[in-house]
Tab-separated table of C-alpha atoms in Angstrom:
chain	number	residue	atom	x	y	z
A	12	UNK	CA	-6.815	46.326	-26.215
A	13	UNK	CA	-5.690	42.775	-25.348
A	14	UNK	CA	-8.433	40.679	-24.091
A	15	UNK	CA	-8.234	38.846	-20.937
A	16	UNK	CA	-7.019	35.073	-21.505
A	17	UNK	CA	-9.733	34.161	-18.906
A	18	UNK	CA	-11.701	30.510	-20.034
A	19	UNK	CA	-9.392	30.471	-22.921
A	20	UNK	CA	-6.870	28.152	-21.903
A	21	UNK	CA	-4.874	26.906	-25.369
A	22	UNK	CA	-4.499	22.865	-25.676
A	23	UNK	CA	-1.572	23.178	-28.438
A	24	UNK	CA	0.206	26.516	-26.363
A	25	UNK	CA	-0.500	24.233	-23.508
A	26	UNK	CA	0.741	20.899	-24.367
A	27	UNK	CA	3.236	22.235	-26.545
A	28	UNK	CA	5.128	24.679	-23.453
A	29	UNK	CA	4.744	21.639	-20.832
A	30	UNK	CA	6.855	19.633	-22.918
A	31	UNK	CA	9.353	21.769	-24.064
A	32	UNK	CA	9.897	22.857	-20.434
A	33	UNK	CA	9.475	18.978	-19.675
A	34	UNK	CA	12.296	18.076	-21.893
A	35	UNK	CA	14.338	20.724	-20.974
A	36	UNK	CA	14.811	20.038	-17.655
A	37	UNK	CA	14.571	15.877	-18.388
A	38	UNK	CA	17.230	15.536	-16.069
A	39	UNK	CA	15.982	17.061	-13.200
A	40	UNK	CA	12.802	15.572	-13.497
A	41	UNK	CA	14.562	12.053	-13.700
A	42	UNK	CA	16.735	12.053	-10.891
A	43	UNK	CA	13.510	13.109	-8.992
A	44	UNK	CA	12.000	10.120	-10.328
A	45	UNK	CA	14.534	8.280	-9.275
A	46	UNK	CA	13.331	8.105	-5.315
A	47	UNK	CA	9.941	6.912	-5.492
A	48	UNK	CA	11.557	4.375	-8.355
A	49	UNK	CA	14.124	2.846	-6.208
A	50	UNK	CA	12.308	2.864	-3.319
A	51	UNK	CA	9.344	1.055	-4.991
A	52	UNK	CA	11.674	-1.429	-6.499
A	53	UNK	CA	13.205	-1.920	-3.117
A	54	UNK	CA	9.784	-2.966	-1.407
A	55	UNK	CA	8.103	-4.573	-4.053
A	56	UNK	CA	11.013	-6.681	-3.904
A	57	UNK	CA	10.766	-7.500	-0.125
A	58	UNK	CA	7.494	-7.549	0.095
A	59	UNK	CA	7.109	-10.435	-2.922
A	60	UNK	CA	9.896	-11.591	-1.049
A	61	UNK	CA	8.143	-12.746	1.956
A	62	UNK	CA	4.823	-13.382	0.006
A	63	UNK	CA	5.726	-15.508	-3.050
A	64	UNK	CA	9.369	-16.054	-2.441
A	65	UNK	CA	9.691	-13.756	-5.573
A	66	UNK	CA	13.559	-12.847	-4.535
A	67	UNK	CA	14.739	-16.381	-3.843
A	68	UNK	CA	14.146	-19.719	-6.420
A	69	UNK	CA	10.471	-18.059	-7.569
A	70	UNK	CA	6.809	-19.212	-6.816
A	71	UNK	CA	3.684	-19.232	-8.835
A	72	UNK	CA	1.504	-16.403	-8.675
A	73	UNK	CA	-2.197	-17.371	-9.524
A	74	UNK	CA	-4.338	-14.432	-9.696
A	75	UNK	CA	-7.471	-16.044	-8.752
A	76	UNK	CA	-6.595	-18.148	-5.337
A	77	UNK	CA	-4.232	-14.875	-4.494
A	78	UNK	CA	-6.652	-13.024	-2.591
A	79	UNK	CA	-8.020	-16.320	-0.746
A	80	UNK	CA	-4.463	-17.529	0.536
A	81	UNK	CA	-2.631	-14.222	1.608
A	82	UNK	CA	-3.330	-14.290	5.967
A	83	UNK	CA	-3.756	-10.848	7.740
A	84	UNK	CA	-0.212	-10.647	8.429
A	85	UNK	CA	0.672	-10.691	4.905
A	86	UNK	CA	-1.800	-7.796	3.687
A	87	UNK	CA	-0.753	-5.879	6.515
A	88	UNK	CA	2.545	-6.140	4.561
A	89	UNK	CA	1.049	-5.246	1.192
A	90	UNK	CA	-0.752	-2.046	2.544
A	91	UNK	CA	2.542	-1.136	4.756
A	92	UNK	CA	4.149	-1.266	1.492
A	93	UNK	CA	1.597	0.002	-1.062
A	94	UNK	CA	1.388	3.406	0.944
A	95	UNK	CA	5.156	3.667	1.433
A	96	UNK	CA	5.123	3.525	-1.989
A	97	UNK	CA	2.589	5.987	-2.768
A	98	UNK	CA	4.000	8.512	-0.093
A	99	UNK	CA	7.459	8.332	-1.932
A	100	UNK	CA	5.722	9.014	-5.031
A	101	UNK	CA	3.654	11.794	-3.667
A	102	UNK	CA	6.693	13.754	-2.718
A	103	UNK	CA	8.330	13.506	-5.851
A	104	UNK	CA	5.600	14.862	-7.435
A	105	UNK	CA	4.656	17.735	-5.138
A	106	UNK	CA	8.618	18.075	-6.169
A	107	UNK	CA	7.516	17.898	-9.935
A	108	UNK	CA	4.840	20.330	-9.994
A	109	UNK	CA	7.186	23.182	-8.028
A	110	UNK	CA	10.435	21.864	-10.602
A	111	UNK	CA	7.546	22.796	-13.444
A	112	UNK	CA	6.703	25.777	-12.281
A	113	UNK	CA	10.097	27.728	-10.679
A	114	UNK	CA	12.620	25.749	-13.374
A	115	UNK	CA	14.732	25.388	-9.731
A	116	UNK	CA	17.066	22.826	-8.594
A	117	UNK	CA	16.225	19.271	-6.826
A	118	UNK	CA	17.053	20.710	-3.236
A	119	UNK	CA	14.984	23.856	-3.966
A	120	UNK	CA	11.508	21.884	-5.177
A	121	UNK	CA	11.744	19.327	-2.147
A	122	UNK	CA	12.058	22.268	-0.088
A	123	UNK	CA	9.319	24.096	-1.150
A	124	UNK	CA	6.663	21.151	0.126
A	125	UNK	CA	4.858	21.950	2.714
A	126	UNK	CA	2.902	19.319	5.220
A	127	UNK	CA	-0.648	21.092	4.411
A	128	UNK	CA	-0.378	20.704	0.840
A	129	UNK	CA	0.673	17.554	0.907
A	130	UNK	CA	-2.871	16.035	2.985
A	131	UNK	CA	-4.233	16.339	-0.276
A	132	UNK	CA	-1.814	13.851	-1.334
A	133	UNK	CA	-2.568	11.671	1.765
A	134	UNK	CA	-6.352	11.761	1.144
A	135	UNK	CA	-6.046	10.399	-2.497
A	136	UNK	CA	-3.763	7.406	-0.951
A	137	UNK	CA	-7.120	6.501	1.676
A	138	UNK	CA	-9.681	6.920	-1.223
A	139	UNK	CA	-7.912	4.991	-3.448
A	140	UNK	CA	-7.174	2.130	-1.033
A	141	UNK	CA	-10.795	1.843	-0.383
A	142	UNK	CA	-11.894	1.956	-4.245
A	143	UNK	CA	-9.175	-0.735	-4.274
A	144	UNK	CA	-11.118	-2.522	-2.089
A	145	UNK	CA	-14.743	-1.873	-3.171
A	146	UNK	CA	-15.306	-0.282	-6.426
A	147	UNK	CA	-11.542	-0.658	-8.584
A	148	UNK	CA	-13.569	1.742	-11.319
A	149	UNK	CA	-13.873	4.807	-9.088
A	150	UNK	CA	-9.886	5.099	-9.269
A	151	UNK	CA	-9.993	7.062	-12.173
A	152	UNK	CA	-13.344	9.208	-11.674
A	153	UNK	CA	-11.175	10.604	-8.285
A	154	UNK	CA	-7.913	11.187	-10.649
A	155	UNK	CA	-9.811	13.210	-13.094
A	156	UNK	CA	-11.857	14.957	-10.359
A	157	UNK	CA	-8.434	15.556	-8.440
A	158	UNK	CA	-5.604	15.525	-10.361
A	159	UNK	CA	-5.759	19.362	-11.094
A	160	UNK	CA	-6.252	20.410	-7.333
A	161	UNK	CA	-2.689	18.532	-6.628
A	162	UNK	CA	-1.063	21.568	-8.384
A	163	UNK	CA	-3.505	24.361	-6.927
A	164	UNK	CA	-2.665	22.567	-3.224
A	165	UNK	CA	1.052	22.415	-3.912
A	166	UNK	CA	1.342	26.267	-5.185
A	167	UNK	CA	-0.651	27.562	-2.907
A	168	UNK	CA	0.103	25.707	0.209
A	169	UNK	CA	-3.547	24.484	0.790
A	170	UNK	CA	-5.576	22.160	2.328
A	171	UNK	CA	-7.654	19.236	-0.156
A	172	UNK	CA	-10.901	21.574	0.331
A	173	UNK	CA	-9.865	25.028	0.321
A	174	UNK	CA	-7.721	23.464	-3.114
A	175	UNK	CA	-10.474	22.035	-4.570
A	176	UNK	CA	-12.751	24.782	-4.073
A	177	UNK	CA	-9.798	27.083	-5.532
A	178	UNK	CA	-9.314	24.729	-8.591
A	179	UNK	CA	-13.028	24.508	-9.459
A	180	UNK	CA	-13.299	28.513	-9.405
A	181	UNK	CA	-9.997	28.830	-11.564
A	182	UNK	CA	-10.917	26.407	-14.010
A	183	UNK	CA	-13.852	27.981	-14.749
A	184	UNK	CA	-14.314	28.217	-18.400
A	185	UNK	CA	-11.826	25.531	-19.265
A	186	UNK	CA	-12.560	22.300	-17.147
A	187	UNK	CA	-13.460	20.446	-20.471
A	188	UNK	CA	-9.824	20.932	-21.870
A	189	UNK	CA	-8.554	20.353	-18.577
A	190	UNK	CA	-10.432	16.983	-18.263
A	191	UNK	CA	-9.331	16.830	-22.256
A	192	UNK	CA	-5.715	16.881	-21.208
A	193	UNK	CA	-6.345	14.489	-18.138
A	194	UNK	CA	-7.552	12.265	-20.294
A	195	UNK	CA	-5.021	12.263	-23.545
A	196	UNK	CA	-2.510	12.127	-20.707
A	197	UNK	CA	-3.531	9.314	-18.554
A	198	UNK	CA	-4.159	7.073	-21.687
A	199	UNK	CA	-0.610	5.939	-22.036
A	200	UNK	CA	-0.578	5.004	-18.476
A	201	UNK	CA	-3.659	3.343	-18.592
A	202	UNK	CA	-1.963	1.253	-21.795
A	203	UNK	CA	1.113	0.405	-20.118
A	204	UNK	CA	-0.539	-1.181	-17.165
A	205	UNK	CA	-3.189	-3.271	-18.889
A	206	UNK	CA	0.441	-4.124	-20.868
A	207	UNK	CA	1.557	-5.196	-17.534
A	208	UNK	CA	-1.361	-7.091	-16.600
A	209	UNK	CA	-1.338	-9.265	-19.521
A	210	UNK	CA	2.328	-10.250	-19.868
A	211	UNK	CA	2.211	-11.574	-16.158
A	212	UNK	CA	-1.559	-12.559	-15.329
A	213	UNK	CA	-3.092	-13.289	-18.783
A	214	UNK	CA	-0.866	-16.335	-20.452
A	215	UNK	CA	-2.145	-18.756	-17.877
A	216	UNK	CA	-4.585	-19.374	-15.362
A	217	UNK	CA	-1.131	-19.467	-13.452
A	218	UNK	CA	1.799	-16.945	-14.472
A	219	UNK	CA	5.141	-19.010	-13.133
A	220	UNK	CA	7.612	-16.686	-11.793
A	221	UNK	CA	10.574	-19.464	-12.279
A	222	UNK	CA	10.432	-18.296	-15.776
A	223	UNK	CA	12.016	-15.219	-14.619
A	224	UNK	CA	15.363	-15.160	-13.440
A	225	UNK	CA	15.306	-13.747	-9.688
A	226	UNK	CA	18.148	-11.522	-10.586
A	227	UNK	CA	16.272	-10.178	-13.217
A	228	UNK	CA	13.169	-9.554	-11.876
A	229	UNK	CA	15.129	-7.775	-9.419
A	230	UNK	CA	16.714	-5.595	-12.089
A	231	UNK	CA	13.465	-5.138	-14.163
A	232	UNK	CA	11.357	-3.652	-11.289
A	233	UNK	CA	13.728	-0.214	-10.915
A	234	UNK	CA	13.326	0.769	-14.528
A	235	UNK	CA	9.278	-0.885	-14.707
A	236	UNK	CA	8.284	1.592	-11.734
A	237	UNK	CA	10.266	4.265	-13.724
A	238	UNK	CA	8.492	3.953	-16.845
A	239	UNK	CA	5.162	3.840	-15.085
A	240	UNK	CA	5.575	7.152	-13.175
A	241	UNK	CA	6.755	9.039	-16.356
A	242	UNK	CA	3.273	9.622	-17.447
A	243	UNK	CA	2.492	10.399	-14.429
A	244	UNK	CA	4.685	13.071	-13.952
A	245	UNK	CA	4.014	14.446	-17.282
A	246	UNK	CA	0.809	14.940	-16.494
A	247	UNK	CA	1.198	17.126	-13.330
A	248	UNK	CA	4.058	19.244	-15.100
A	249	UNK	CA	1.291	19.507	-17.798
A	250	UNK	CA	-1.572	20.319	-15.073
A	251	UNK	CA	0.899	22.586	-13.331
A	252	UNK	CA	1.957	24.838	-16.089
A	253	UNK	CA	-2.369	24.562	-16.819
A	254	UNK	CA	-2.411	26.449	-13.277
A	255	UNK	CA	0.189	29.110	-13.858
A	256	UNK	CA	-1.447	29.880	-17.225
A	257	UNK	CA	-5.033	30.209	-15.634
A	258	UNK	CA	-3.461	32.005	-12.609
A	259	UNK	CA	-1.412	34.793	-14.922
A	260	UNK	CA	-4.887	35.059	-16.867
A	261	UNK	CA	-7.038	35.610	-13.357
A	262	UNK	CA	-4.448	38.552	-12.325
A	263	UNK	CA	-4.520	39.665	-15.948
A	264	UNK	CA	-8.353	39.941	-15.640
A	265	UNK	CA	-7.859	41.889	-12.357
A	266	UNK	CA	-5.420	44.293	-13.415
A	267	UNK	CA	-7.698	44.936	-16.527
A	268	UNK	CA	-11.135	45.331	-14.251
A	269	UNK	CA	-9.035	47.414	-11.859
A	270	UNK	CA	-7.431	49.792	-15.092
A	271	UNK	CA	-11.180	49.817	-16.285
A	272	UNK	CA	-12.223	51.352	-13.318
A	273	UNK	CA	-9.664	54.090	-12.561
A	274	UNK	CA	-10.338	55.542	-15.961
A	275	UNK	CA	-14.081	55.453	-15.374
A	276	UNK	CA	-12.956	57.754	-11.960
């Protein structure tokens, strides 16, 4: 008799099945992308805009007097923008993860988001605005912590507790390789924004954006915010298809217990 697959979640059947399905459906998955990439581009655009003049003949960005010379007004603009940003992002994502899991079309995975899944989503953008604020190296104890309760809220339409309490009992048995995959996953992310960091902030105490052609800058942000929510996406397809093979594996354990006891009756 087949054993239950119960704690014995496969890294190679794992990684290997989210990508196949990942590739298969590449389109999809980029047009979703798409939104939150646009619409970043749009207002990081107008918000450097007003801030550094980043749209018009260029400015000089110095990372260390940055903080000290932005006014109220203009972080009000930064966080107005930062979260419109992340709640773009957060739909297309929720999107992702039902895309991953129901191979259905665009229309079909935006419709299947529901407000109470998505407050886990919401929470994540607070939290991470204040580790922003205070403690920058918390950001990516919460993603590992979190990132496989996005999928458990989205699937099962529930709140950031009852979803965390829901992933932490369906992991059981396989939270290492979960925070294994987390881990391999986020690392090219991780990469491609310290990338970031040094080609504008490290070459100079001051990083002149007149080196930069405004239309180009304009161009290069669409396809920058692209390639930084790629891994990203990945890695909740991955997490996602981690749920559905834990949840077929829970009922499979049922079924089994419940066949188990009708012959012992």
């Amino acid at each position: 008799m087949r054993r239950p697959m119960r704690g014995r979640l496969k890294l190679g059947r794992l990684l290997g099945g989210a990508l196949l399905s990942y590739l298969r459906s590449l389109h999809l998955f980029l047009a979703i992308l798409l939104i939150p990439a646009v619409a970043g581009a749009v207002i990081f655009v107008g918000v450097s805009a007003q801030i550094l003049g980043f749209a018009t003949d260029g400015a000089s960005l110095d990372p260390t007097t940055f903080e000290i010379t932005l006014n109220r007004d203009q972080w009000v603009l930064i966080t107005a923008g930062g979260f419109a940003i992340a709640v773009v992002a957060a739909l297309a994502m929720a999107a992702s993860i039902h895309l991953a899991c129901e191979g259905a079309g665009i229309r079909r995975a935006f419709s299947k988001i529901t407000a109470k899944s998505m407050q886990i989503f919401w929470l994540q953008c607070v939290i991470y605005g204040l580790a922003v604020r205070f403690s920058p190296v918390a950001i990516p104890l919460l993603w590992f912590s979190v990132a496989f309760g996005v999928g458990v809220a989205v699937r099962e339409d529930l709140g950031p507790s009852e979803a965390m309490d829901r992933a932490w009992a369906l992991s059981e048995g396989s939270r290492l390789k979960i925070l294994a995959v987390e881990v391999l996953l986020v690392a090219p992310l991780l990469l491609f924004s310290f990338g970031i960091a040094y080609v504008f902030l490290i070459p100079g105490p001051t990083f002149n954006l007149n080196s930069i052609a405004p239309q180009t800058r304009q161009l290069l942000s669409a396809p920058i915010t692209l390639l930084f929510l790629i891994p990203v996406q990945f890695t909740f397809v991955t997490l996602a298809r981690a749920y559905e093979m834990l949840r077929q594996a829970e009922q499979e354990t049922v079924l089994h217990a419940g066949g188990a006891s009708d012959v012992r009756a």
